[in-house]
């Protein structure tokens, strides 16, 4: 047994806040990506609800250490907490300039463990539907603690940081509001994704992910290619 | 950075055939379990479409090697291919007696890498809806190559093997037909799971999984518990 060569599944790592942590809910964007990548990659959920980039960059080396499993792609999906208003939500708020620096530090760390920048995809926060999110805030005894226009500034900073680091970016904030469309359908509570929002993220992310995973081999032989008379010959070699 | 202590996600490994490989489809049972276990475990898809236990036990040491990530649970979900009729589908068919032996060999291997038998859950094949599956077979130019009564024999063998090894078992074949209910709603093509079938597996599996994962800690602090003035103190220690 010990001489058998391990089959190592490459990883697609989803690093982000609650919108990533909840990505495996029914019809979630993480599930959809996982399904598409079955027998090619493990899709690893490293979403941390409520976290901003200040906290994310601290924990990243602890949760994405150097590993024998090659990293095929990493999504970096923050901003929804960083953009919280300083006066209403000082615990989660991160100033815009620091947000940009933190994103760059995240990239720097990923490069340091051998993840090349063509494997990193930034995702901006989605637009914020203020009326719906205000209801959530009121339920928790606070007033509206985020604004769509401010989320937009963080999205723009994310797009710029991606450009400066030579990364692809999925600019949800802009795409979901394109041509003045009603983006509320993409959100469940004004901030997190609805079914349609999950589908939107999955589809747009797939267009960016696909070329990064297209050359990955299908892991282990297709069952019809296994020699039924001598399955060892098909299954125990590379 | 190098002195930071890695955070290791425990693993729940889903080992099986196509019904496992497809477990992350929209509303899939794997997605549901993943969602429930976010921030507690990685749910790892080791489903191999078309594989029987003869092939599965050969590749298991290659795809579930000893690892630093503790294994919280393993589901072993085969039989749908093993039970294929010998004369119609000799490539996938595995005799009943050998099926039992293979399941026991799978357990033996898991025990050998330190997975105790209280962490292993067998899942029997679901019932087969012959009319629907016959259509699929005819589309591929063959005649009906599985029978529900034979799937039932494999399910029973799986239940017995679980009992003899002291394992829990989710007997889908029996549960889905309980009280003469119409089990066709649980299947999409007579063999694979429909949305309702995925939900059925997720719910019943969760009742078995829950107690195995209930003591696992929530990974990294809840965001509201992070000290905003000194996040390092919350995030860089255990």
XYZ file of C-alpha atoms in Angstrom:
476
model
C 0.000 0.000 0.000
C 2.753 2.419 1.000
C 4.366 2.325 -2.431
C 1.226 3.519 -4.187
C 1.510 6.994 -5.587
C -0.869 9.438 -3.948
C -3.331 11.195 -6.197
C -3.299 14.852 -5.215
C -6.358 16.980 -5.894
C -5.418 20.561 -6.804
C -7.278 23.226 -4.853
C -9.407 26.192 -5.737
C -9.500 28.287 -2.577
C -12.398 30.619 -1.889
C -11.090 33.258 0.521
C -13.495 35.899 1.682
C -16.140 36.994 4.166
C -19.687 35.755 4.776
C -20.562 35.865 1.076
C -17.901 33.186 0.682
C -18.652 31.330 3.929
C -22.268 30.905 2.763
C -21.271 29.889 -0.775
C -22.370 26.266 -0.288
C -25.964 27.046 0.639
C -28.633 25.615 -1.669
C -27.841 26.937 -5.159
C -24.768 28.679 -3.760
C -21.988 29.866 -6.058
C -19.400 27.682 -4.289
C -21.493 24.556 -4.815
C -21.922 25.333 -8.491
C -18.170 25.792 -8.953
C -17.514 22.604 -6.940
C -19.904 20.651 -9.123
C -18.256 21.899 -12.303
C -14.817 20.950 -10.927
C -15.642 17.488 -9.560
C -12.811 15.025 -10.403
C -10.539 18.003 -11.202
C -10.117 20.097 -8.030
C -11.175 20.452 -4.451
C -13.025 23.706 -3.922
C -12.065 24.808 -0.440
C -14.230 27.183 1.599
C -12.115 29.684 3.504
C -14.909 32.209 4.007
C -14.927 34.018 7.336
C -18.203 35.748 8.076
C -17.829 39.337 9.272
C -14.105 39.549 8.572
C -12.489 42.554 6.910
C -9.165 42.603 5.047
C -7.271 43.720 8.173
C -8.210 40.483 9.889
C -8.088 38.417 6.704
C -4.467 39.222 5.974
C -3.510 38.246 9.512
C -5.104 34.804 9.330
C -4.279 34.015 5.694
C -0.862 32.421 6.432
C -2.545 30.268 9.075
C -5.330 29.008 6.832
C -3.576 28.867 3.454
C -0.110 27.584 4.335
C 2.335 26.126 1.841
C 0.860 22.762 0.929
C 1.621 19.805 -1.282
C -1.690 20.333 -3.068
C -1.142 22.743 -5.935
C -3.370 25.816 -5.909
C -5.174 26.200 -9.216
C -6.899 29.458 -8.261
C -7.739 31.671 -5.283
C -10.673 34.040 -5.097
C -10.212 37.034 -2.788
C -13.658 38.420 -2.039
C -13.719 41.153 0.608
C -14.938 44.690 1.006
C -18.503 44.223 2.257
C -17.289 44.591 5.861
C -14.352 46.936 5.219
C -16.811 49.436 3.736
C -18.926 49.579 6.896
C -19.264 53.214 8.011
C -16.638 54.212 10.530
C -19.039 56.056 12.827
C -21.734 53.358 12.746
C -19.572 50.251 12.714
C -16.022 51.028 13.822
C -15.207 47.375 14.632
C -15.503 46.186 11.023
C -14.631 49.397 9.163
C -11.277 49.596 7.403
C -10.223 52.889 5.762
C -10.172 52.828 1.979
C -6.429 53.323 1.696
C -5.727 50.527 4.144
C -8.202 48.258 2.303
C -6.098 48.693 -0.842
C -2.887 47.996 1.066
C -4.376 44.931 2.717
C -5.453 43.509 -0.638
C -1.918 44.002 -1.919
C -0.496 42.342 1.198
C -2.788 39.378 0.580
C -1.420 39.096 -2.952
C 2.139 39.454 -1.655
C 1.602 36.569 0.742
C 0.058 34.365 -1.950
C 2.985 35.084 -4.275
C 5.369 34.197 -1.443
C 3.922 30.691 -1.204
C 4.130 30.177 -4.942
C 0.668 31.171 -6.154
C 1.321 33.186 -9.298
C -0.779 36.291 -9.887
C -2.568 34.742 -12.861
C -4.135 32.349 -10.365
C -5.576 35.062 -8.125
C -9.001 36.537 -8.829
C -10.325 39.510 -6.894
C -14.077 39.864 -6.438
C -15.514 43.223 -5.412
C -18.348 43.570 -2.928
C -21.783 43.523 -4.536
C -23.897 46.668 -4.448
C -25.727 47.318 -1.204
C -29.498 47.696 -1.148
C -29.821 50.232 1.626
C -33.522 49.897 2.479
C -33.311 46.118 2.941
C -30.039 46.270 4.859
C -31.407 49.037 7.083
C -34.149 46.633 8.193
C -31.498 44.092 9.210
C -29.599 46.780 11.099
C -32.718 47.960 12.911
C -33.518 44.370 13.931
C -30.091 44.291 15.596
C -30.692 47.633 17.283
C -28.414 49.750 15.135
C -29.033 52.208 12.324
C -27.980 51.717 8.689
C -24.259 50.970 8.862
C -23.281 50.737 5.192
C -24.027 52.789 2.056
C -24.092 51.647 -1.548
C -21.998 54.601 -2.690
C -19.300 53.713 -0.162
C -19.377 50.039 -1.188
C -18.770 51.396 -4.693
C -15.609 53.176 -3.566
C -14.275 49.929 -2.103
C -15.217 48.070 -5.269
C -13.326 50.637 -7.326
C -10.291 50.380 -5.055
C -10.404 46.605 -5.479
C -10.533 46.949 -9.274
C -7.576 49.336 -9.184
C -5.548 47.101 -6.871
C -6.222 44.171 -9.201
C -5.035 46.216 -12.163
C -1.868 47.265 -10.370
C -1.123 43.664 -9.371
C -1.948 42.258 -12.795
C -4.921 40.236 -11.570
C -8.328 39.495 -12.983
C -11.214 41.018 -11.094
C -14.910 40.277 -11.023
C -16.484 43.666 -10.377
C -19.840 42.648 -8.965
C -20.701 46.153 -7.804
C -20.578 47.482 -11.352
C -21.910 44.423 -13.176
C -24.963 44.036 -10.949
C -25.932 47.688 -11.514
C -25.091 47.792 -15.218
C -27.573 49.735 -17.356
C -29.467 50.814 -14.265
C -30.908 47.350 -13.673
C -32.702 46.498 -10.437
C -29.924 44.791 -8.492
C -32.170 43.992 -5.525
C -32.966 40.612 -7.128
C -29.352 39.590 -6.517
C -29.544 40.157 -2.767
C -31.401 38.381 0.034
C -31.129 40.938 2.832
C -29.592 43.888 1.042
C -26.022 42.622 1.496
C -25.859 38.833 1.044
C -26.683 36.973 -2.146
C -30.089 35.656 -3.176
C -30.459 32.584 -5.404
C -30.158 34.858 -8.443
C -27.137 36.577 -6.946
C -25.459 33.230 -6.321
C -26.158 32.220 -9.895
C -24.795 35.564 -11.136
C -21.557 35.128 -9.196
C -21.186 31.489 -10.274
C -21.651 32.334 -13.956
C -19.345 35.331 -14.046
C -16.710 33.676 -11.901
C -16.770 30.601 -14.106
C -15.842 32.663 -17.159
C -12.686 33.726 -15.264
C -11.983 30.359 -13.634
C -12.524 28.189 -16.666
C -9.279 28.992 -18.444
C -7.350 28.430 -15.207
C -8.672 24.902 -14.802
C -9.183 23.826 -18.384
C -5.830 22.033 -18.561
C -6.276 20.185 -15.289
C -6.623 16.474 -15.927
C -9.708 14.483 -15.042
C -8.604 12.583 -11.917
C -8.457 8.775 -12.164
C -9.676 6.977 -15.263
C -13.196 7.251 -16.631
C -14.935 4.046 -15.527
C -15.416 2.830 -19.095
C -11.640 2.980 -19.553
C -10.876 0.740 -16.586
C -9.764 -2.679 -17.769
C -12.259 -4.977 -16.036
C -9.899 -7.939 -16.388
C -6.994 -6.120 -14.774
C -8.262 -3.005 -12.984
C -4.910 -2.606 -11.208
C -3.273 -1.739 -14.509
C -5.701 1.152 -14.971
C -5.991 2.323 -11.387
C -2.615 1.927 -9.744
C -0.463 3.785 -12.243
C -0.502 7.429 -13.351
C 4.943 34.337 9.304
C 6.576 30.936 9.566
C 6.042 30.792 13.318
C 2.281 31.117 13.015
C 0.412 28.004 13.938
C -1.493 26.516 11.036
C -5.231 26.140 11.426
C -6.131 22.684 10.189
C -9.645 22.020 8.929
C -10.816 18.491 9.771
C -12.250 16.566 6.841
C -15.495 14.796 6.123
C -14.740 12.559 3.168
C -17.483 11.492 0.789
C -16.271 8.289 -0.878
C -18.529 6.698 -3.415
C -19.655 6.429 -7.013
C -21.523 8.893 -9.241
C -24.164 9.566 -6.595
C -21.305 11.009 -4.559
C -19.450 12.619 -7.461
C -22.610 14.568 -8.327
C -23.313 15.522 -4.697
C -22.469 19.196 -5.262
C -25.009 19.795 -7.999
C -27.670 22.437 -7.294
C -29.391 21.336 -4.074
C -27.043 18.364 -3.873
C -26.601 16.453 -0.624
C -22.872 17.213 -0.497
C -23.496 20.947 -0.787
C -26.037 20.828 1.996
C -23.636 18.997 4.297
C -20.833 21.418 3.312
C -23.014 24.386 4.132
C -23.909 22.972 7.525
C -20.233 22.326 8.278
C -18.778 25.653 7.122
C -16.113 26.866 9.594
C -15.991 23.352 11.093
C -14.827 20.915 8.401
C -13.898 20.583 4.777
C -16.295 18.275 2.974
C -14.175 16.485 0.421
C -15.676 14.917 -2.696
C -14.091 11.593 -3.506
C -16.909 10.343 -5.689
C -15.911 8.290 -8.708
C -18.677 7.919 -11.242
C -19.172 4.386 -12.489
C -16.821 2.785 -9.970
C -17.649 -0.374 -8.085
C -16.136 -1.524 -4.772
C -13.520 -3.661 -6.535
C -12.044 -0.538 -8.108
C -12.801 1.669 -5.126
C -10.770 -0.391 -2.692
C -7.807 -0.310 -5.076
C -7.743 3.475 -5.354
C -8.722 4.308 -1.765
C -5.128 4.338 -0.406
C -4.153 6.648 -3.275
C -6.942 9.161 -2.683
C -7.341 8.978 1.100
C -3.753 8.699 2.312
C -2.621 9.373 5.863
C -2.916 13.110 6.242
C -2.317 15.771 8.857
C -5.959 16.813 8.578
C -7.990 14.706 11.007
C -10.863 12.787 9.471
C -14.124 13.536 11.267
C -16.187 11.134 9.176
C -16.145 9.097 5.966
C -19.201 8.074 4.000
C -18.826 4.890 1.945
C -21.576 4.877 -0.645
C -21.321 2.112 -3.239
C -23.435 -0.676 -4.625
C -25.275 1.010 -7.484
C -22.640 -0.243 -9.923
C -21.681 -3.436 -8.114
C -25.295 -4.590 -8.448
C -25.292 -4.262 -12.239
C -26.406 -7.573 -13.766
C -23.505 -9.839 -14.653
C -24.839 -10.832 -18.054
C -25.853 -7.316 -19.097
C -23.013 -5.313 -17.585
C -20.060 -7.552 -16.754
C -17.586 -4.632 -16.575
C -19.208 -3.022 -13.537
C -20.798 -6.069 -11.886
C -19.251 -7.345 -8.666
C -20.608 -10.582 -7.116
C -22.523 -10.086 -3.887
C -20.028 -11.984 -1.754
C -17.114 -9.992 -3.131
C -19.057 -6.736 -2.594
C -19.281 -7.593 1.107
C -15.582 -8.449 1.245
C -14.636 -5.240 -0.563
C -16.640 -3.136 1.878
C -14.839 -4.840 4.739
C -11.484 -4.233 3.048
C -12.378 -0.552 2.713
C -13.075 -0.427 6.455
C -9.844 -2.296 7.152
C -7.863 0.268 5.199
C -9.582 3.198 6.925
C -8.856 1.660 10.323
C -5.220 1.197 9.272
C -4.818 4.945 8.728
C -6.389 5.777 12.049
C -10.040 6.348 11.154
C -11.985 4.627 13.918
C -15.099 2.690 12.978
C -17.394 5.163 14.724
C -16.341 7.673 12.061
C -17.331 5.489 9.109
C -20.871 5.580 7.738
C -22.029 3.148 5.063
C -24.759 4.253 2.687
C -26.648 1.633 0.684
C -27.617 2.133 -2.932
C -31.045 3.726 -3.372
C -33.838 1.676 -4.914
C -33.786 1.429 -8.705
C -36.751 2.551 -10.745
C -36.542 0.044 -13.560
C -38.775 1.710 -16.174
C -36.889 5.018 -16.029
C -33.475 3.351 -15.956
C -34.432 1.108 -18.856
C -34.982 4.246 -20.959
C -31.449 5.399 -20.151
C -30.082 1.988 -21.051
C -31.967 1.910 -24.343
C -30.612 5.379 -25.219
C -27.127 3.916 -24.844
C -28.009 0.890 -26.950
C -28.261 -1.678 -24.181
C -31.146 -3.322 -22.408
C -32.052 -2.871 -18.730
C -28.849 -3.686 -16.844
C -29.941 -3.412 -13.203
C -32.958 -4.612 -11.200
C -34.433 -3.122 -8.047
C -34.617 -6.487 -6.326
C -30.906 -7.049 -6.960
C -30.047 -3.541 -5.701
C -31.942 -4.589 -2.583
C -29.685 -7.609 -2.087
C -26.628 -5.345 -2.245
C -28.254 -2.896 0.160
C -28.919 -5.740 2.577
C -25.326 -6.968 2.259
C -24.151 -3.433 3.010
C -26.362 -3.247 6.115
C -25.020 -6.611 7.303
C -21.396 -5.622 6.674
C -21.967 -2.409 8.627
C -23.420 -4.387 11.520
C -20.516 -6.822 11.535
C -18.002 -3.951 11.509
C -19.872 -1.925 14.127
C -20.671 0.932 11.765
C -23.706 3.108 11.258
C -25.497 2.636 7.979
C -27.968 4.748 6.065
C -30.152 2.199 4.315
C -31.554 4.290 1.473
C -32.964 1.299 -0.354
C -35.249 0.462 2.553
C -36.019 3.988 3.754
C -36.999 5.269 0.315
C -39.471 2.400 -0.128
C -40.813 2.424 3.416
C -44.568 1.864 3.713
C -44.797 1.276 -0.016
C -44.229 4.927 -0.875
C -43.558 6.000 -4.448
C -39.770 6.235 -4.457
C -39.603 7.505 -8.033
C -39.699 11.096 -6.717
C -36.257 10.530 -5.222
C -34.653 9.644 -8.540
C -33.900 11.656 -11.674
C -33.236 8.899 -14.193
C -34.197 5.807 -12.221
C -30.744 5.509 -10.597
C -29.354 8.954 -9.689
C -30.919 11.344 -7.195
C -33.502 13.998 -7.958
C -33.736 17.227 -5.913
C -35.984 15.402 -3.472
C -33.612 12.463 -3.340
C -30.686 14.779 -2.600
C -32.688 16.385 0.176
C -33.627 12.959 1.531
C -29.988 11.846 1.648
C -28.842 15.153 3.181
C -31.453 14.993 5.947
C -30.942 11.355 6.880
C -27.170 11.577 6.628
C -27.159 14.663 8.821
C -28.872 12.779 11.631
C -25.927 10.348 11.574
C -23.209 12.935 10.962
C -24.345 15.490 13.481
C -23.136 13.711 16.580
C -19.766 13.060 14.939
C -19.158 16.748 14.295
C -20.992 18.349 17.185
C -17.854 18.685 19.284
C -15.749 20.166 16.516
C -14.879 23.759 17.296
C -15.972 26.690 15.178
C -12.757 27.613 13.345
C -11.280 31.052 14.095
C -13.129 33.534 16.284
C -16.609 34.814 15.562
C -16.085 38.282 14.079
C -17.822 40.012 16.989
C -15.274 38.446 19.345
C -12.255 39.842 17.505
C -10.684 42.660 19.495
C -10.773 45.542 17.001
C -8.001 47.357 18.854
C -5.673 44.366 18.795
C -6.923 41.810 16.267
C -3.625 39.927 16.463
C -4.449 38.878 20.002
C -7.667 37.257 18.788
C -6.473 35.885 15.479
C -2.912 34.710 15.898
C -3.304 32.477 18.904
C -5.350 29.319 19.395
